[in-house]
JSON list of C-alpha atoms and ligand atoms in Angstrom, two decimals:
[
{"chain": "A", "resi": 189, "resn": "UNK", "atom": "CA", "xyz": [-23.73, -4.48, -12.85]},
{"chain": "A", "resi": 190, "resn": "UNK", "atom": "CA", "xyz": [-22.90, -0.59, -12.74]},
{"chain": "A", "resi": 191, "resn": "UNK", "atom": "CA", "xyz": [-19.50, 1.44, -11.75]},
{"chain": "A", "resi": 192, "resn": "UNK", "atom": "CA", "xyz": [-20.25, 4.60, -10.63]},
{"chain": "A", "resi": 193, "resn": "UNK", "atom": "CA", "xyz": [-18.66, 7.70, -10.00]},
{"chain": "A", "resi": 194, "resn": "UNK", "atom": "CA", "xyz": [-19.96, 7.29, -6.54]},
{"chain": "A", "resi": 195, "resn": "UNK", "atom": "CA", "xyz": [-18.40, 4.06, -6.57]},
{"chain": "A", "resi": 196, "resn": "UNK", "atom": "CA", "xyz": [-15.09, 5.55, -7.61]},
{"chain": "A", "resi": 197, "resn": "UNK", "atom": "CA", "xyz": [-14.97, 7.84, -4.88]},
{"chain": "A", "resi": 198, "resn": "UNK", "atom": "CA", "xyz": [-15.79, 5.39, -2.51]},
{"chain": "A", "resi": 199, "resn": "UNK", "atom": "CA", "xyz": [-12.41, 3.66, -3.62]},
{"chain": "A", "resi": 200, "resn": "UNK", "atom": "CA", "xyz": [-10.22, 6.44, -3.45]},
{"chain": "A", "resi": 201, "resn": "UNK", "atom": "CA", "xyz": [-11.54, 7.38, 0.34]},
{"chain": "A", "resi": 202, "resn": "UNK", "atom": "CA", "xyz": [-10.57, 3.56, 0.75]},
{"chain": "A", "resi": 203, "resn": "UNK", "atom": "CA", "xyz": [-6.61, 3.88, -0.84]},
{"chain": "A", "resi": 204, "resn": "UNK", "atom": "CA", "xyz": [-6.61, 6.73, 1.41]},
{"chain": "A", "resi": 205, "resn": "UNK", "atom": "CA", "xyz": [-7.82, 4.46, 4.36]},
{"chain": "A", "resi": 206, "resn": "UNK", "atom": "CA", "xyz": [-5.27, 1.58, 3.64]},
{"chain": "A", "resi": 207, "resn": "UNK", "atom": "CA", "xyz": [-2.75, 4.55, 2.93]},
{"chain": "A", "resi": 208, "resn": "UNK", "atom": "CA", "xyz": [-3.04, 5.47, 6.34]},
{"chain": "A", "resi": 209, "resn": "UNK", "atom": "CA", "xyz": [-2.98, 1.51, 7.71]},
{"chain": "A", "resi": 210, "resn": "UNK", "atom": "CA", "xyz": [0.45, 1.58, 6.43]},
{"chain": "A", "resi": 211, "resn": "UNK", "atom": "CA", "xyz": [-0.02, 0.73, 2.66]},
{"chain": "A", "resi": 212, "resn": "UNK", "atom": "CA", "xyz": [3.28, 2.48, 0.42]},
{"chain": "A", "resi": 213, "resn": "UNK", "atom": "CA", "xyz": [3.08, 0.91, -2.86]},
{"chain": "A", "resi": 214, "resn": "UNK", "atom": "CA", "xyz": [0.85, 3.05, -5.10]},
{"chain": "A", "resi": 215, "resn": "UNK", "atom": "CA", "xyz": [0.51, 0.14, -8.29]},
{"chain": "A", "resi": 216, "resn": "UNK", "atom": "CA", "xyz": [-1.58, -1.23, -4.96]},
{"chain": "A", "resi": 217, "resn": "UNK", "atom": "CA", "xyz": [-3.74, 1.72, -3.95]},
{"chain": "A", "resi": 218, "resn": "UNK", "atom": "CA", "xyz": [-4.22, 2.20, -7.44]},
{"chain": "A", "resi": 219, "resn": "UNK", "atom": "CA", "xyz": [-5.26, -1.75, -8.28]},
{"chain": "A", "resi": 220, "resn": "UNK", "atom": "CA", "xyz": [-7.57, -0.48, -4.60]},
{"chain": "A", "resi": 221, "resn": "UNK", "atom": "CA", "xyz": [-8.98, 2.68, -6.95]},
{"chain": "A", "resi": 222, "resn": "UNK", "atom": "CA", "xyz": [-9.95, 0.48, -10.32]},
{"chain": "A", "resi": 223, "resn": "UNK", "atom": "CA", "xyz": [-11.01, -2.67, -9.25]},
{"chain": "A", "resi": 224, "resn": "UNK", "atom": "CA", "xyz": [-15.50, -2.09, -8.60]},
{"chain": "A", "resi": 225, "resn": "UNK", "atom": "CA", "xyz": [-15.44, -4.23, -5.46]},
{"chain": "A", "resi": 226, "resn": "UNK", "atom": "CA", "xyz": [-18.86, -3.65, -5.00]},
{"chain": "A", "resi": 227, "resn": "UNK", "atom": "CA", "xyz": [-19.32, -6.38, -7.58]},
{"chain": "A", "resi": 228, "resn": "UNK", "atom": "CA", "xyz": [-17.40, -8.74, -5.94]},
{"chain": "A", "resi": 229, "resn": "UNK", "atom": "CA", "xyz": [-19.65, -9.15, -2.89]},
{"chain": "A", "resi": 230, "resn": "UNK", "atom": "CA", "xyz": [-23.63, -10.46, -2.76]},
{"chain": "A", "resi": 231, "resn": "UNK", "atom": "CA", "xyz": [-26.06, -7.76, -3.34]},
{"chain": "A", "resi": 232, "resn": "UNK", "atom": "CA", "xyz": [-26.74, -7.36, 0.07]},
{"chain": "A", "resi": 233, "resn": "UNK", "atom": "CA", "xyz": [-23.42, -5.85, 1.20]},
{"chain": "A", "resi": 234, "resn": "UNK", "atom": "CA", "xyz": [-23.18, -3.45, -2.02]},
{"chain": "A", "resi": 235, "resn": "UNK", "atom": "CA", "xyz": [-23.32, -0.78, 0.59]},
{"chain": "A", "resi": 236, "resn": "UNK", "atom": "CA", "xyz": [-20.78, -1.72, 2.79]},
{"chain": "A", "resi": 237, "resn": "UNK", "atom": "CA", "xyz": [-17.99, -2.59, -0.50]},
{"chain": "A", "resi": 238, "resn": "UNK", "atom": "CA", "xyz": [-15.41, 0.48, 0.01]},
{"chain": "A", "resi": 239, "resn": "UNK", "atom": "CA", "xyz": [-15.32, -0.40, 3.82]},
{"chain": "A", "resi": 240, "resn": "UNK", "atom": "CA", "xyz": [-12.06, -1.96, 5.00]},
{"chain": "A", "resi": 241, "resn": "UNK", "atom": "CA", "xyz": [-14.12, -5.20, 6.12]},
{"chain": "A", "resi": 242, "resn": "UNK", "atom": "CA", "xyz": [-14.34, -9.07, 5.23]},
{"chain": "A", "resi": 243, "resn": "UNK", "atom": "CA", "xyz": [-18.18, -9.93, 3.87]},
{"chain": "A", "resi": 244, "resn": "UNK", "atom": "CA", "xyz": [-19.62, -13.58, 3.60]},
{"chain": "A", "resi": 245, "resn": "UNK", "atom": "CA", "xyz": [-19.60, -14.58, -0.40]},
{"chain": "A", "resi": 246, "resn": "UNK", "atom": "CA", "xyz": [-20.54, -18.06, -1.44]},
{"chain": "A", "resi": 247, "resn": "UNK", "atom": "CA", "xyz": [-20.33, -21.23, -0.07]},
{"chain": "A", "resi": 248, "resn": "UNK", "atom": "CA", "xyz": [-19.35, -20.22, 3.80]},
{"chain": "A", "resi": 249, "resn": "UNK", "atom": "CA", "xyz": [-16.10, -18.61, 2.49]},
{"chain": "A", "resi": 250, "resn": "UNK", "atom": "CA", "xyz": [-15.63, -14.35, 3.37]},
{"chain": "A", "resi": 251, "resn": "UNK", "atom": "CA", "xyz": [-13.53, -12.05, 0.29]},
{"chain": "A", "resi": 252, "resn": "UNK", "atom": "CA", "xyz": [-10.63, -10.78, 2.20]},
{"chain": "A", "resi": 253, "resn": "UNK", "atom": "CA", "xyz": [-10.38, -7.31, 4.11]},
{"chain": "A", "resi": 254, "resn": "UNK", "atom": "CA", "xyz": [-9.11, -5.11, 1.93]},
{"chain": "A", "resi": 255, "resn": "UNK", "atom": "CA", "xyz": [-6.18, -3.91, 3.90]},
{"chain": "A", "resi": 256, "resn": "UNK", "atom": "CA", "xyz": [-5.29, -7.76, 3.93]},
{"chain": "A", "resi": 257, "resn": "UNK", "atom": "CA", "xyz": [-5.51, -7.63, 0.20]},
{"chain": "A", "resi": 258, "resn": "UNK", "atom": "CA", "xyz": [-2.98, -4.63, -0.45]},
{"chain": "A", "resi": 259, "resn": "UNK", "atom": "CA", "xyz": [-0.92, -5.98, 2.87]},
{"chain": "A", "resi": 260, "resn": "UNK", "atom": "CA", "xyz": [-0.94, -9.28, 0.88]},
{"chain": "A", "resi": 261, "resn": "UNK", "atom": "CA", "xyz": [-0.31, -7.75, -2.53]},
{"chain": "A", "resi": 262, "resn": "UNK", "atom": "CA", "xyz": [2.36, -5.25, -1.29]},
{"chain": "A", "resi": 263, "resn": "UNK", "atom": "CA", "xyz": [4.48, -8.33, 0.02]},
{"chain": "A", "resi": 264, "resn": "UNK", "atom": "CA", "xyz": [4.85, -10.34, -2.97]},
{"chain": "A", "resi": 265, "resn": "UNK", "atom": "CA", "xyz": [6.81, -7.61, -4.66]},
{"chain": "A", "resi": 266, "resn": "UNK", "atom": "CA", "xyz": [5.78, -8.16, -7.73]},
{"chain": "A", "resi": 267, "resn": "UNK", "atom": "CA", "xyz": [7.23, -7.49, -11.09]},
{"chain": "A", "resi": 268, "resn": "UNK", "atom": "CA", "xyz": [4.88, -7.42, -14.21]},
{"chain": "A", "resi": 269, "resn": "UNK", "atom": "CA", "xyz": [5.11, -11.05, -15.81]},
{"chain": "A", "resi": 270, "resn": "UNK", "atom": "CA", "xyz": [5.96, -12.43, -12.48]},
{"chain": "A", "resi": 271, "resn": "UNK", "atom": "CA", "xyz": [4.10, -16.36, -12.99]},
{"chain": "A", "resi": 272, "resn": "UNK", "atom": "CA", "xyz": [1.96, -16.37, -9.64]},
{"chain": "A", "resi": 273, "resn": "UNK", "atom": "CA", "xyz": [-0.16, -18.76, -7.83]},
{"chain": "A", "resi": 274, "resn": "UNK", "atom": "CA", "xyz": [-2.82, -17.71, -5.66]},
{"chain": "A", "resi": 275, "resn": "UNK", "atom": "CA", "xyz": [-4.56, -20.37, -3.45]},
{"chain": "A", "resi": 276, "resn": "UNK", "atom": "CA", "xyz": [-8.55, -19.78, -2.37]},
{"chain": "A", "resi": 277, "resn": "UNK", "atom": "CA", "xyz": [-9.51, -18.02, -5.50]},
{"chain": "A", "resi": 278, "resn": "UNK", "atom": "CA", "xyz": [-13.10, -16.73, -3.63]},
{"chain": "A", "resi": 279, "resn": "UNK", "atom": "CA", "xyz": [-14.49, -13.93, -5.22]},
{"chain": "A", "resi": 280, "resn": "UNK", "atom": "CA", "xyz": [-11.61, -13.45, -7.30]},
{"chain": "A", "resi": 281, "resn": "UNK", "atom": "CA", "xyz": [-11.62, -9.93, -5.59]},
{"chain": "A", "resi": 282, "resn": "UNK", "atom": "CA", "xyz": [-7.32, -10.78, -4.52]},
{"chain": "A", "resi": 283, "resn": "UNK", "atom": "CA", "xyz": [-7.01, -11.92, -8.17]},
{"chain": "A", "resi": 284, "resn": "UNK", "atom": "CA", "xyz": [-8.37, -9.16, -10.15]},
{"chain": "A", "resi": 285, "resn": "UNK", "atom": "CA", "xyz": [-5.61, -6.93, -7.82]},
{"chain": "A", "resi": 286, "resn": "UNK", "atom": "CA", "xyz": [-2.49, -9.08, -8.93]},
{"chain": "A", "resi": 287, "resn": "UNK", "atom": "CA", "xyz": [-3.76, -8.99, -12.94]},
{"chain": "A", "resi": 288, "resn": "UNK", "atom": "CA", "xyz": [-3.96, -4.92, -12.45]},
{"chain": "A", "resi": 289, "resn": "UNK", "atom": "CA", "xyz": [-0.11, -5.56, -11.46]},
{"chain": "A", "resi": 290, "resn": "UNK", "atom": "CA", "xyz": [0.36, -7.43, -14.34]},
{"chain": "A", "resi": 291, "resn": "UNK", "atom": "CA", "xyz": [1.14, -10.73, -12.98]},
{"chain": "A", "resi": 292, "resn": "UNK", "atom": "CA", "xyz": [-0.13, -14.17, -14.59]},
{"chain": "A", "resi": 293, "resn": "UNK", "atom": "CA", "xyz": [-1.92, -15.70, -12.53]},
{"chain": "A", "resi": 294, "resn": "UNK", "atom": "CA", "xyz": [-2.84, -19.33, -11.89]},
{"chain": "A", "resi": 295, "resn": "UNK", "atom": "CA", "xyz": [-5.78, -18.99, -9.11]},
{"chain": "A", "resi": 296, "resn": "UNK", "atom": "CA", "xyz": [-7.07, -22.38, -7.65]},
{"chain": "A", "resi": 297, "resn": "UNK", "atom": "CA", "xyz": [-9.98, -23.22, -6.01]},
{"chain": "A", "resi": 298, "resn": "UNK", "atom": "CA", "xyz": [-11.50, -25.56, -3.59]},
{"chain": "A", "resi": 299, "resn": "UNK", "atom": "CA", "xyz": [-15.06, -25.03, -3.29]},
{"chain": "A", "resi": 300, "resn": "UNK", "atom": "CA", "xyz": [-16.67, -25.93, -6.58]},
{"chain": "A", "resi": 301, "resn": "UNK", "atom": "CA", "xyz": [-19.40, -23.11, -6.30]},
{"chain": "A", "resi": 302, "resn": "UNK", "atom": "CA", "xyz": [-17.13, -20.49, -5.86]},
{"chain": "A", "resi": 303, "resn": "UNK", "atom": "CA", "xyz": [-14.87, -21.98, -8.59]},
{"chain": "A", "resi": 304, "resn": "UNK", "atom": "CA", "xyz": [-17.69, -21.77, -11.53]},
{"chain": "A", "resi": 305, "resn": "UNK", "atom": "CA", "xyz": [-18.96, -18.77, -10.08]},
{"chain": "A", "resi": 306, "resn": "UNK", "atom": "CA", "xyz": [-15.68, -16.57, -10.15]},
{"chain": "A", "resi": 307, "resn": "UNK", "atom": "CA", "xyz": [-14.66, -18.49, -13.49]},
{"chain": "A", "resi": 308, "resn": "UNK", "atom": "CA", "xyz": [-17.56, -16.71, -15.11]},
{"chain": "A", "resi": 309, "resn": "UNK", "atom": "CA", "xyz": [-17.49, -13.18, -13.61]},
{"chain": "A", "resi": 310, "resn": "UNK", "atom": "CA", "xyz": [-13.72, -12.22, -13.58]},
{"chain": "A", "resi": 311, "resn": "UNK", "atom": "CA", "xyz": [-13.21, -12.81, -17.70]},
{"chain": "A", "resi": 312, "resn": "UNK", "atom": "CA", "xyz": [-16.50, -10.98, -17.77]},
{"chain": "A", "resi": 313, "resn": "UNK", "atom": "CA", "xyz": [-15.69, -7.61, -16.43]},
{"chain": "A", "resi": 314, "resn": "UNK", "atom": "CA", "xyz": [-12.03, -8.07, -17.72]},
{"chain": "A", "resi": 315, "resn": "UNK", "atom": "CA", "xyz": [-9.62, -9.91, -15.77]},
{"chain": "A", "resi": 316, "resn": "UNK", "atom": "CA", "xyz": [-8.38, -12.79, -17.06]},
{"chain": "A", "resi": 317, "resn": "UNK", "atom": "CA", "xyz": [-6.20, -15.40, -15.29]},
{"chain": "A", "resi": 318, "resn": "UNK", "atom": "CA", "xyz": [-3.93, -17.51, -17.38]},
{"chain": "A", "resi": 319, "resn": "UNK", "atom": "CA", "xyz": [-5.69, -20.38, -15.44]},
{"chain": "A", "resi": 320, "resn": "UNK", "atom": "CA", "xyz": [-9.03, -21.19, -13.15]},
{"chain": "A", "resi": 321, "resn": "UNK", "atom": "CA", "xyz": [-8.17, -24.57, -11.15]},
{"chain": "A", "resi": 322, "resn": "UNK", "atom": "CA", "xyz": [-10.66, -26.75, -9.15]},
{"chain": "A", "resi": 323, "resn": "UNK", "atom": "CA", "xyz": [-8.49, -28.22, -7.05]},
{"chain": "A", "resi": 324, "resn": "UNK", "atom": "CA", "xyz": [-6.57, -28.71, -3.59]},
{"chain": "A", "resi": 325, "resn": "UNK", "atom": "CA", "xyz": [-4.32, -25.78, -3.39]},
{"chain": "A", "resi": 326, "resn": "UNK", "atom": "CA", "xyz": [-2.37, -27.99, -0.32]},
{"chain": "A", "resi": 327, "resn": "UNK", "atom": "CA", "xyz": [-0.93, -30.28, -3.90]},
{"chain": "A", "resi": 328, "resn": "UNK", "atom": "CA", "xyz": [-0.07, -26.56, -5.95]},
{"chain": "A", "resi": 329, "resn": "UNK", "atom": "CA", "xyz": [0.47, -26.77, -9.36]},
{"chain": "A", "resi": 330, "resn": "UNK", "atom": "CA", "xyz": [3.01, -28.90, -10.09]},
{"chain": "A", "resi": 331, "resn": "UNK", "atom": "CA", "xyz": [2.46, -29.49, -14.00]},
{"chain": "A", "resi": 332, "resn": "UNK", "atom": "CA", "xyz": [2.90, -25.23, -13.97]},
{"chain": "A", "resi": 333, "resn": "UNK", "atom": "CA", "xyz": [5.44, -25.02, -11.27]},
{"chain": "A", "resi": 334, "resn": "UNK", "atom": "CA", "xyz": [7.55, -22.85, -10.93]},
{"chain": "A", "resi": 335, "resn": "UNK", "atom": "CA", "xyz": [6.57, -20.25, -9.74]},
{"chain": "A", "resi": 336, "resn": "UNK", "atom": "CA", "xyz": [7.66, -16.77, -9.29]},
{"chain": "A", "resi": 337, "resn": "UNK", "atom": "CA", "xyz": [5.59, -16.11, -5.83]},
{"chain": "A", "resi": 338, "resn": "UNK", "atom": "CA", "xyz": [2.83, -18.14, -3.93]},
{"chain": "A", "resi": 339, "resn": "UNK", "atom": "CA", "xyz": [0.01, -16.73, -2.59]},
{"chain": "A", "resi": 340, "resn": "UNK", "atom": "CA", "xyz": [-2.42, -18.12, -0.08]},
{"chain": "A", "resi": 341, "resn": "UNK", "atom": "CA", "xyz": [-5.18, -16.80, 1.56]},
{"chain": "A", "resi": 342, "resn": "UNK", "atom": "CA", "xyz": [-6.83, -19.29, 3.69]},
{"chain": "A", "resi": 343, "resn": "UNK", "atom": "CA", "xyz": [-5.13, -20.08, 7.13]},
{"chain": "A", "resi": 344, "resn": "UNK", "atom": "CA", "xyz": [-2.90, -22.94, 6.61]},
{"chain": "A", "resi": 345, "resn": "UNK", "atom": "CA", "xyz": [-2.59, -25.27, 9.94]},
{"chain": "A", "resi": 346, "resn": "UNK", "atom": "CA", "xyz": [1.12, -26.12, 8.36]},
{"chain": "A", "resi": 347, "resn": "UNK", "atom": "CA", "xyz": [3.10, -24.79, 5.55]},
{"chain": "A", "resi": 348, "resn": "UNK", "atom": "CA", "xyz": [2.48, -27.26, 3.08]},
{"chain": "A", "resi": 349, "resn": "UNK", "atom": "CA", "xyz": [5.96, -28.85, 1.51]},
{"chain": "A", "resi": 350, "resn": "UNK", "atom": "CA", "xyz": [5.07, -28.98, -2.26]},
{"chain": "A", "resi": 351, "resn": "UNK", "atom": "CA", "xyz": [4.23, -25.03, -2.23]},
{"chain": "A", "resi": 352, "resn": "UNK", "atom": "CA", "xyz": [7.95, -24.32, -0.99]},
{"chain": "A", "resi": 353, "resn": "UNK", "atom": "CA", "xyz": [8.95, -26.90, -3.45]},
{"chain": "A", "resi": 354, "resn": "UNK", "atom": "CA", "xyz": [7.27, -24.85, -5.96]},
{"chain": "A", "resi": 355, "resn": "UNK", "atom": "CA", "xyz": [8.87, -22.15, -6.17]},
{"chain": "A", "resi": 356, "resn": "UNK", "atom": "CA", "xyz": [11.51, -20.68, -8.11]},
{"chain": "A", "resi": 357, "resn": "UNK", "atom": "CA", "xyz": [14.95, -19.59, -5.98]},
{"chain": "A", "resi": 358, "resn": "UNK", "atom": "CA", "xyz": [14.25, -16.01, -5.68]},
{"chain": "A", "resi": 359, "resn": "UNK", "atom": "CA", "xyz": [11.02, -16.52, -5.41]},
{"chain": "A", "resi": 360, "resn": "UNK", "atom": "CA", "xyz": [8.65, -15.54, -2.46]},
{"chain": "A", "resi": 361, "resn": "UNK", "atom": "CA", "xyz": [5.29, -17.27, -0.97]},
{"chain": "A", "resi": 362, "resn": "UNK", "atom": "CA", "xyz": [3.18, -15.30, 1.53]},
{"chain": "A", "resi": 363, "resn": "UNK", "atom": "CA", "xyz": [0.90, -17.62, 3.90]},
{"chain": "A", "resi": 364, "resn": "UNK", "atom": "CA", "xyz": [-1.15, -16.92, 6.77]},
{"chain": "A", "resi": 365, "resn": "UNK", "atom": "CA", "xyz": [0.06, -20.14, 9.24]},
{"chain": "A", "resi": 366, "resn": "UNK", "atom": "CA", "xyz": [-2.28, -20.62, 11.82]},
{"chain": "A", "resi": 367, "resn": "UNK", "atom": "CA", "xyz": [-5.44, -22.78, 12.95]},
{"chain": "A", "resi": 368, "resn": "UNK", "atom": "CA", "xyz": [-7.97, -19.93, 15.36]},
{"chain": "A", "resi": 369, "resn": "UNK", "atom": "CA", "xyz": [-5.66, -16.94, 14.23]},
{"chain": "A", "resi": 370, "resn": "UNK", "atom": "CA", "xyz": [-3.02, -16.66, 11.79]},
{"chain": "A", "resi": 371, "resn": "UNK", "atom": "CA", "xyz": [0.65, -15.25, 11.26]},
{"chain": "A", "resi": 372, "resn": "UNK", "atom": "CA", "xyz": [1.75, -14.06, 7.95]},
{"chain": "A", "resi": 373, "resn": "UNK", "atom": "CA", "xyz": [4.49, -15.08, 6.72]},
{"chain": "A", "resi": 374, "resn": "UNK", "atom": "CA", "xyz": [6.86, -14.78, 3.93]},
{"chain": "A", "resi": 375, "resn": "UNK", "atom": "CA", "xyz": [8.94, -17.44, 2.92]},
{"chain": "A", "resi": 376, "resn": "UNK", "atom": "CA", "xyz": [11.66, -16.29, 0.57]},
{"chain": "A", "resi": 377, "resn": "UNK", "atom": "CA", "xyz": [13.84, -19.22, -1.36]},
{"chain": "A", "resi": 378, "resn": "UNK", "atom": "CA", "xyz": [17.49, -19.00, -0.97]},
{"chain": "A", "resi": 379, "resn": "UNK", "atom": "CA", "xyz": [18.50, -21.56, -3.21]},
{"chain": "A", "resi": 380, "resn": "UNK", "atom": "CA", "xyz": [17.51, -24.68, -3.73]},
{"chain": "A", "resi": 381, "resn": "UNK", "atom": "CA", "xyz": [17.74, -25.85, -0.18]},
{"chain": "A", "resi": 382, "resn": "UNK", "atom": "CA", "xyz": [17.39, -22.68, 1.91]},
{"chain": "A", "resi": 383, "resn": "UNK", "atom": "CA", "xyz": [14.69, -20.72, 2.76]},
{"chain": "A", "resi": 384, "resn": "UNK", "atom": "CA", "xyz": [15.01, -17.32, 5.05]},
{"chain": "A", "resi": 385, "resn": "UNK", "atom": "CA", "xyz": [11.33, -16.62, 7.11]},
{"chain": "A", "resi": 386, "resn": "UNK", "atom": "CA", "xyz": [9.61, -13.48, 8.00]},
{"chain": "A", "resi": 387, "resn": "UNK", "atom": "CA", "xyz": [6.86, -13.15, 10.39]},
{"chain": "A", "resi": 388, "resn": "UNK", "atom": "CA", "xyz": [4.62, -9.77, 9.17]},
{"chain": "A", "resi": 389, "resn": "UNK", "atom": "CA", "xyz": [2.41, -10.09, 12.20]},
{"chain": "A", "resi": 390, "resn": "UNK", "atom": "CA", "xyz": [-1.54, -11.83, 12.86]},
{"chain": "A", "resi": 391, "resn": "UNK", "atom": "CA", "xyz": [-4.28, -12.26, 10.60]},
{"chain": "A", "resi": 392, "resn": "UNK", "atom": "CA", "xyz": [-7.22, -13.89, 10.39]},
{"chain": "A", "resi": 393, "resn": "UNK", "atom": "CA", "xyz": [-8.49, -16.01, 7.34]},
{"chain": "A", "resi": 394, "resn": "UNK", "atom": "CA", "xyz": [-10.95, -18.94, 6.93]},
{"chain": "A", "resi": 395, "resn": "UNK", "atom": "CA", "xyz": [-9.47, -22.29, 7.42]},
{"chain": "A", "resi": 396, "resn": "UNK", "atom": "CA", "xyz": [-7.48, -23.44, 4.44]},
{"chain": "A", "resi": 397, "resn": "UNK", "atom": "CA", "xyz": [-9.25, -27.39, 4.23]},
{"chain": "A", "resi": 398, "resn": "UNK", "atom": "CA", "xyz": [-8.33, -30.03, 2.36]},
{"chain": "A", "resi": 399, "resn": "UNK", "atom": "CA", "xyz": [-9.27, -32.13, -0.54]},
{"chain": "A", "resi": 400, "resn": "UNK", "atom": "CA", "xyz": [-12.02, -30.60, -2.89]},
{"chain": "A", "resi": 401, "resn": "UNK", "atom": "CA", "xyz": [-16.39, -29.83, -3.09]},
{"chain": "B", "resi": 591, "resn": "SAH", "atom": "N1", "xyz": [-9.00, -14.48, -2.10]},
{"chain": "B", "resi": 591, "resn": "SAH", "atom": "C1", "xyz": [-10.36, -14.69, -1.65]},
{"chain": "B", "resi": 591, "resn": "SAH", "atom": "C2", "xyz": [-10.47, -15.05, -0.80]},
{"chain": "B", "resi": 591, "resn": "SAH", "atom": "C3", "xyz": [-11.07, -15.97, 0.16]},
{"chain": "B", "resi": 591, "resn": "SAH", "atom": "S1", "xyz": [-11.74, -16.72, 1.08]},
{"chain": "B", "resi": 591, "resn": "SAH", "atom": "C4", "xyz": [-10.58, -12.92, -1.87]},
{"chain": "B", "resi": 591, "resn": "SAH", "atom": "O1", "xyz": [-10.75, -11.96, -1.77]},
{"chain": "B", "resi": 591, "resn": "SAH", "atom": "O2", "xyz": [-12.30, -13.46, -2.24]},
{"chain": "B", "resi": 591, "resn": "SAH", "atom": "C5", "xyz": [-10.28, -18.12, 1.27]},
{"chain": "B", "resi": 591, "resn": "SAH", "atom": "C6", "xyz": [-10.47, -18.95, 0.11]},
{"chain": "B", "resi": 591, "resn": "SAH", "atom": "O3", "xyz": [-9.99, -20.24, -0.50]},
{"chain": "B", "resi": 591, "resn": "SAH", "atom": "C7", "xyz": [-12.14, -19.80, -0.05]},
{"chain": "B", "resi": 591, "resn": "SAH", "atom": "O4", "xyz": [-12.87, -19.47, -1.49]},
{"chain": "B", "resi": 591, "resn": "SAH", "atom": "C8", "xyz": [-12.37, -21.61, 0.29]},
{"chain": "B", "resi": 591, "resn": "SAH", "atom": "O5", "xyz": [-12.82, -22.06, -0.44]},
{"chain": "B", "resi": 591, "resn": "SAH", "atom": "C9", "xyz": [-10.21, -21.48, -0.51]},
{"chain": "B", "resi": 591, "resn": "SAH", "atom": "N2", "xyz": [-9.73, -22.33, -0.03]},
{"chain": "B", "resi": 591, "resn": "SAH", "atom": "C10", "xyz": [-9.77, -22.70, 1.18]},
{"chain": "B", "resi": 591, "resn": "SAH", "atom": "N3", "xyz": [-8.93, -24.29, 1.61]},
{"chain": "B", "resi": 591, "resn": "SAH", "atom": "C11", "xyz": [-8.22, -24.68, 0.06]},
{"chain": "B", "resi": 591, "resn": "SAH", "atom": "C12", "xyz": [-7.27, -25.27, -0.57]},
{"chain": "B", "resi": 591, "resn": "SAH", "atom": "N4", "xyz": [-6.74, -26.40, -0.03]},
{"chain": "B", "resi": 591, "resn": "SAH", "atom": "N5", "xyz": [-7.18, -25.37, -1.72]},
{"chain": "B", "resi": 591, "resn": "SAH", "atom": "C13", "xyz": [-7.81, -23.96, -2.86]},
{"chain": "B", "resi": 591, "resn": "SAH", "atom": "N6", "xyz": [-8.38, -23.36, -2.30]},
{"chain": "B", "resi": 591, "resn": "SAH", "atom": "C14", "xyz": [-8.90, -23.14, -0.23]}
]
């Protein structure tokens, strides 16, 4: 669990790569410069941790590309203290970025193995969400709703209604929608009944699955 100057140097280069790909939010880039991504990845892949690549984590899941994490983080337009629901804790890397941006994070994971691993690991390196939840993200988290922002980090075949319902007026839901590939879709809640929809390009995620295991 070491973080060295070499790792820091590689992170600075990664932040430059993401900037060249279009990420402009300095707060997001600073989070990328700060978070030791190599600790979120199986040690066999450590040398690739600061390339803009996705990698296997436990339970057949992947840690998202740094570009995808940075893009989603930028599009959420986070304000400090925003109450954020994250669907798909996975390795916890996206969670750490949200926490660096001073959000209050509730994060749901349906794979028990990952839920256990990440809920032990993240606090150990100083990242403390409000809650880790073992559950099904299709249902959202009604007991903590409404949220300022909701971010889904798995490919959803459709937009789950509970997620739209659990958004504050003025809030944002960012969700990759589709089966094989997904269109990153942003919903902004304009009023109780009205949502503005924006499509932000193609991405590829592991599928969002129902129920838990
Ligand atoms: N943000 C994570 C991405 C992990 S991949 C990271 O950076 O590491 C997507 C994650 O979503 C996987 O861990 C997968 O198990 C989880 N997932 C899939 N369907 C889900 C659901 N219905 N509810 C909650 N999590 C889900």
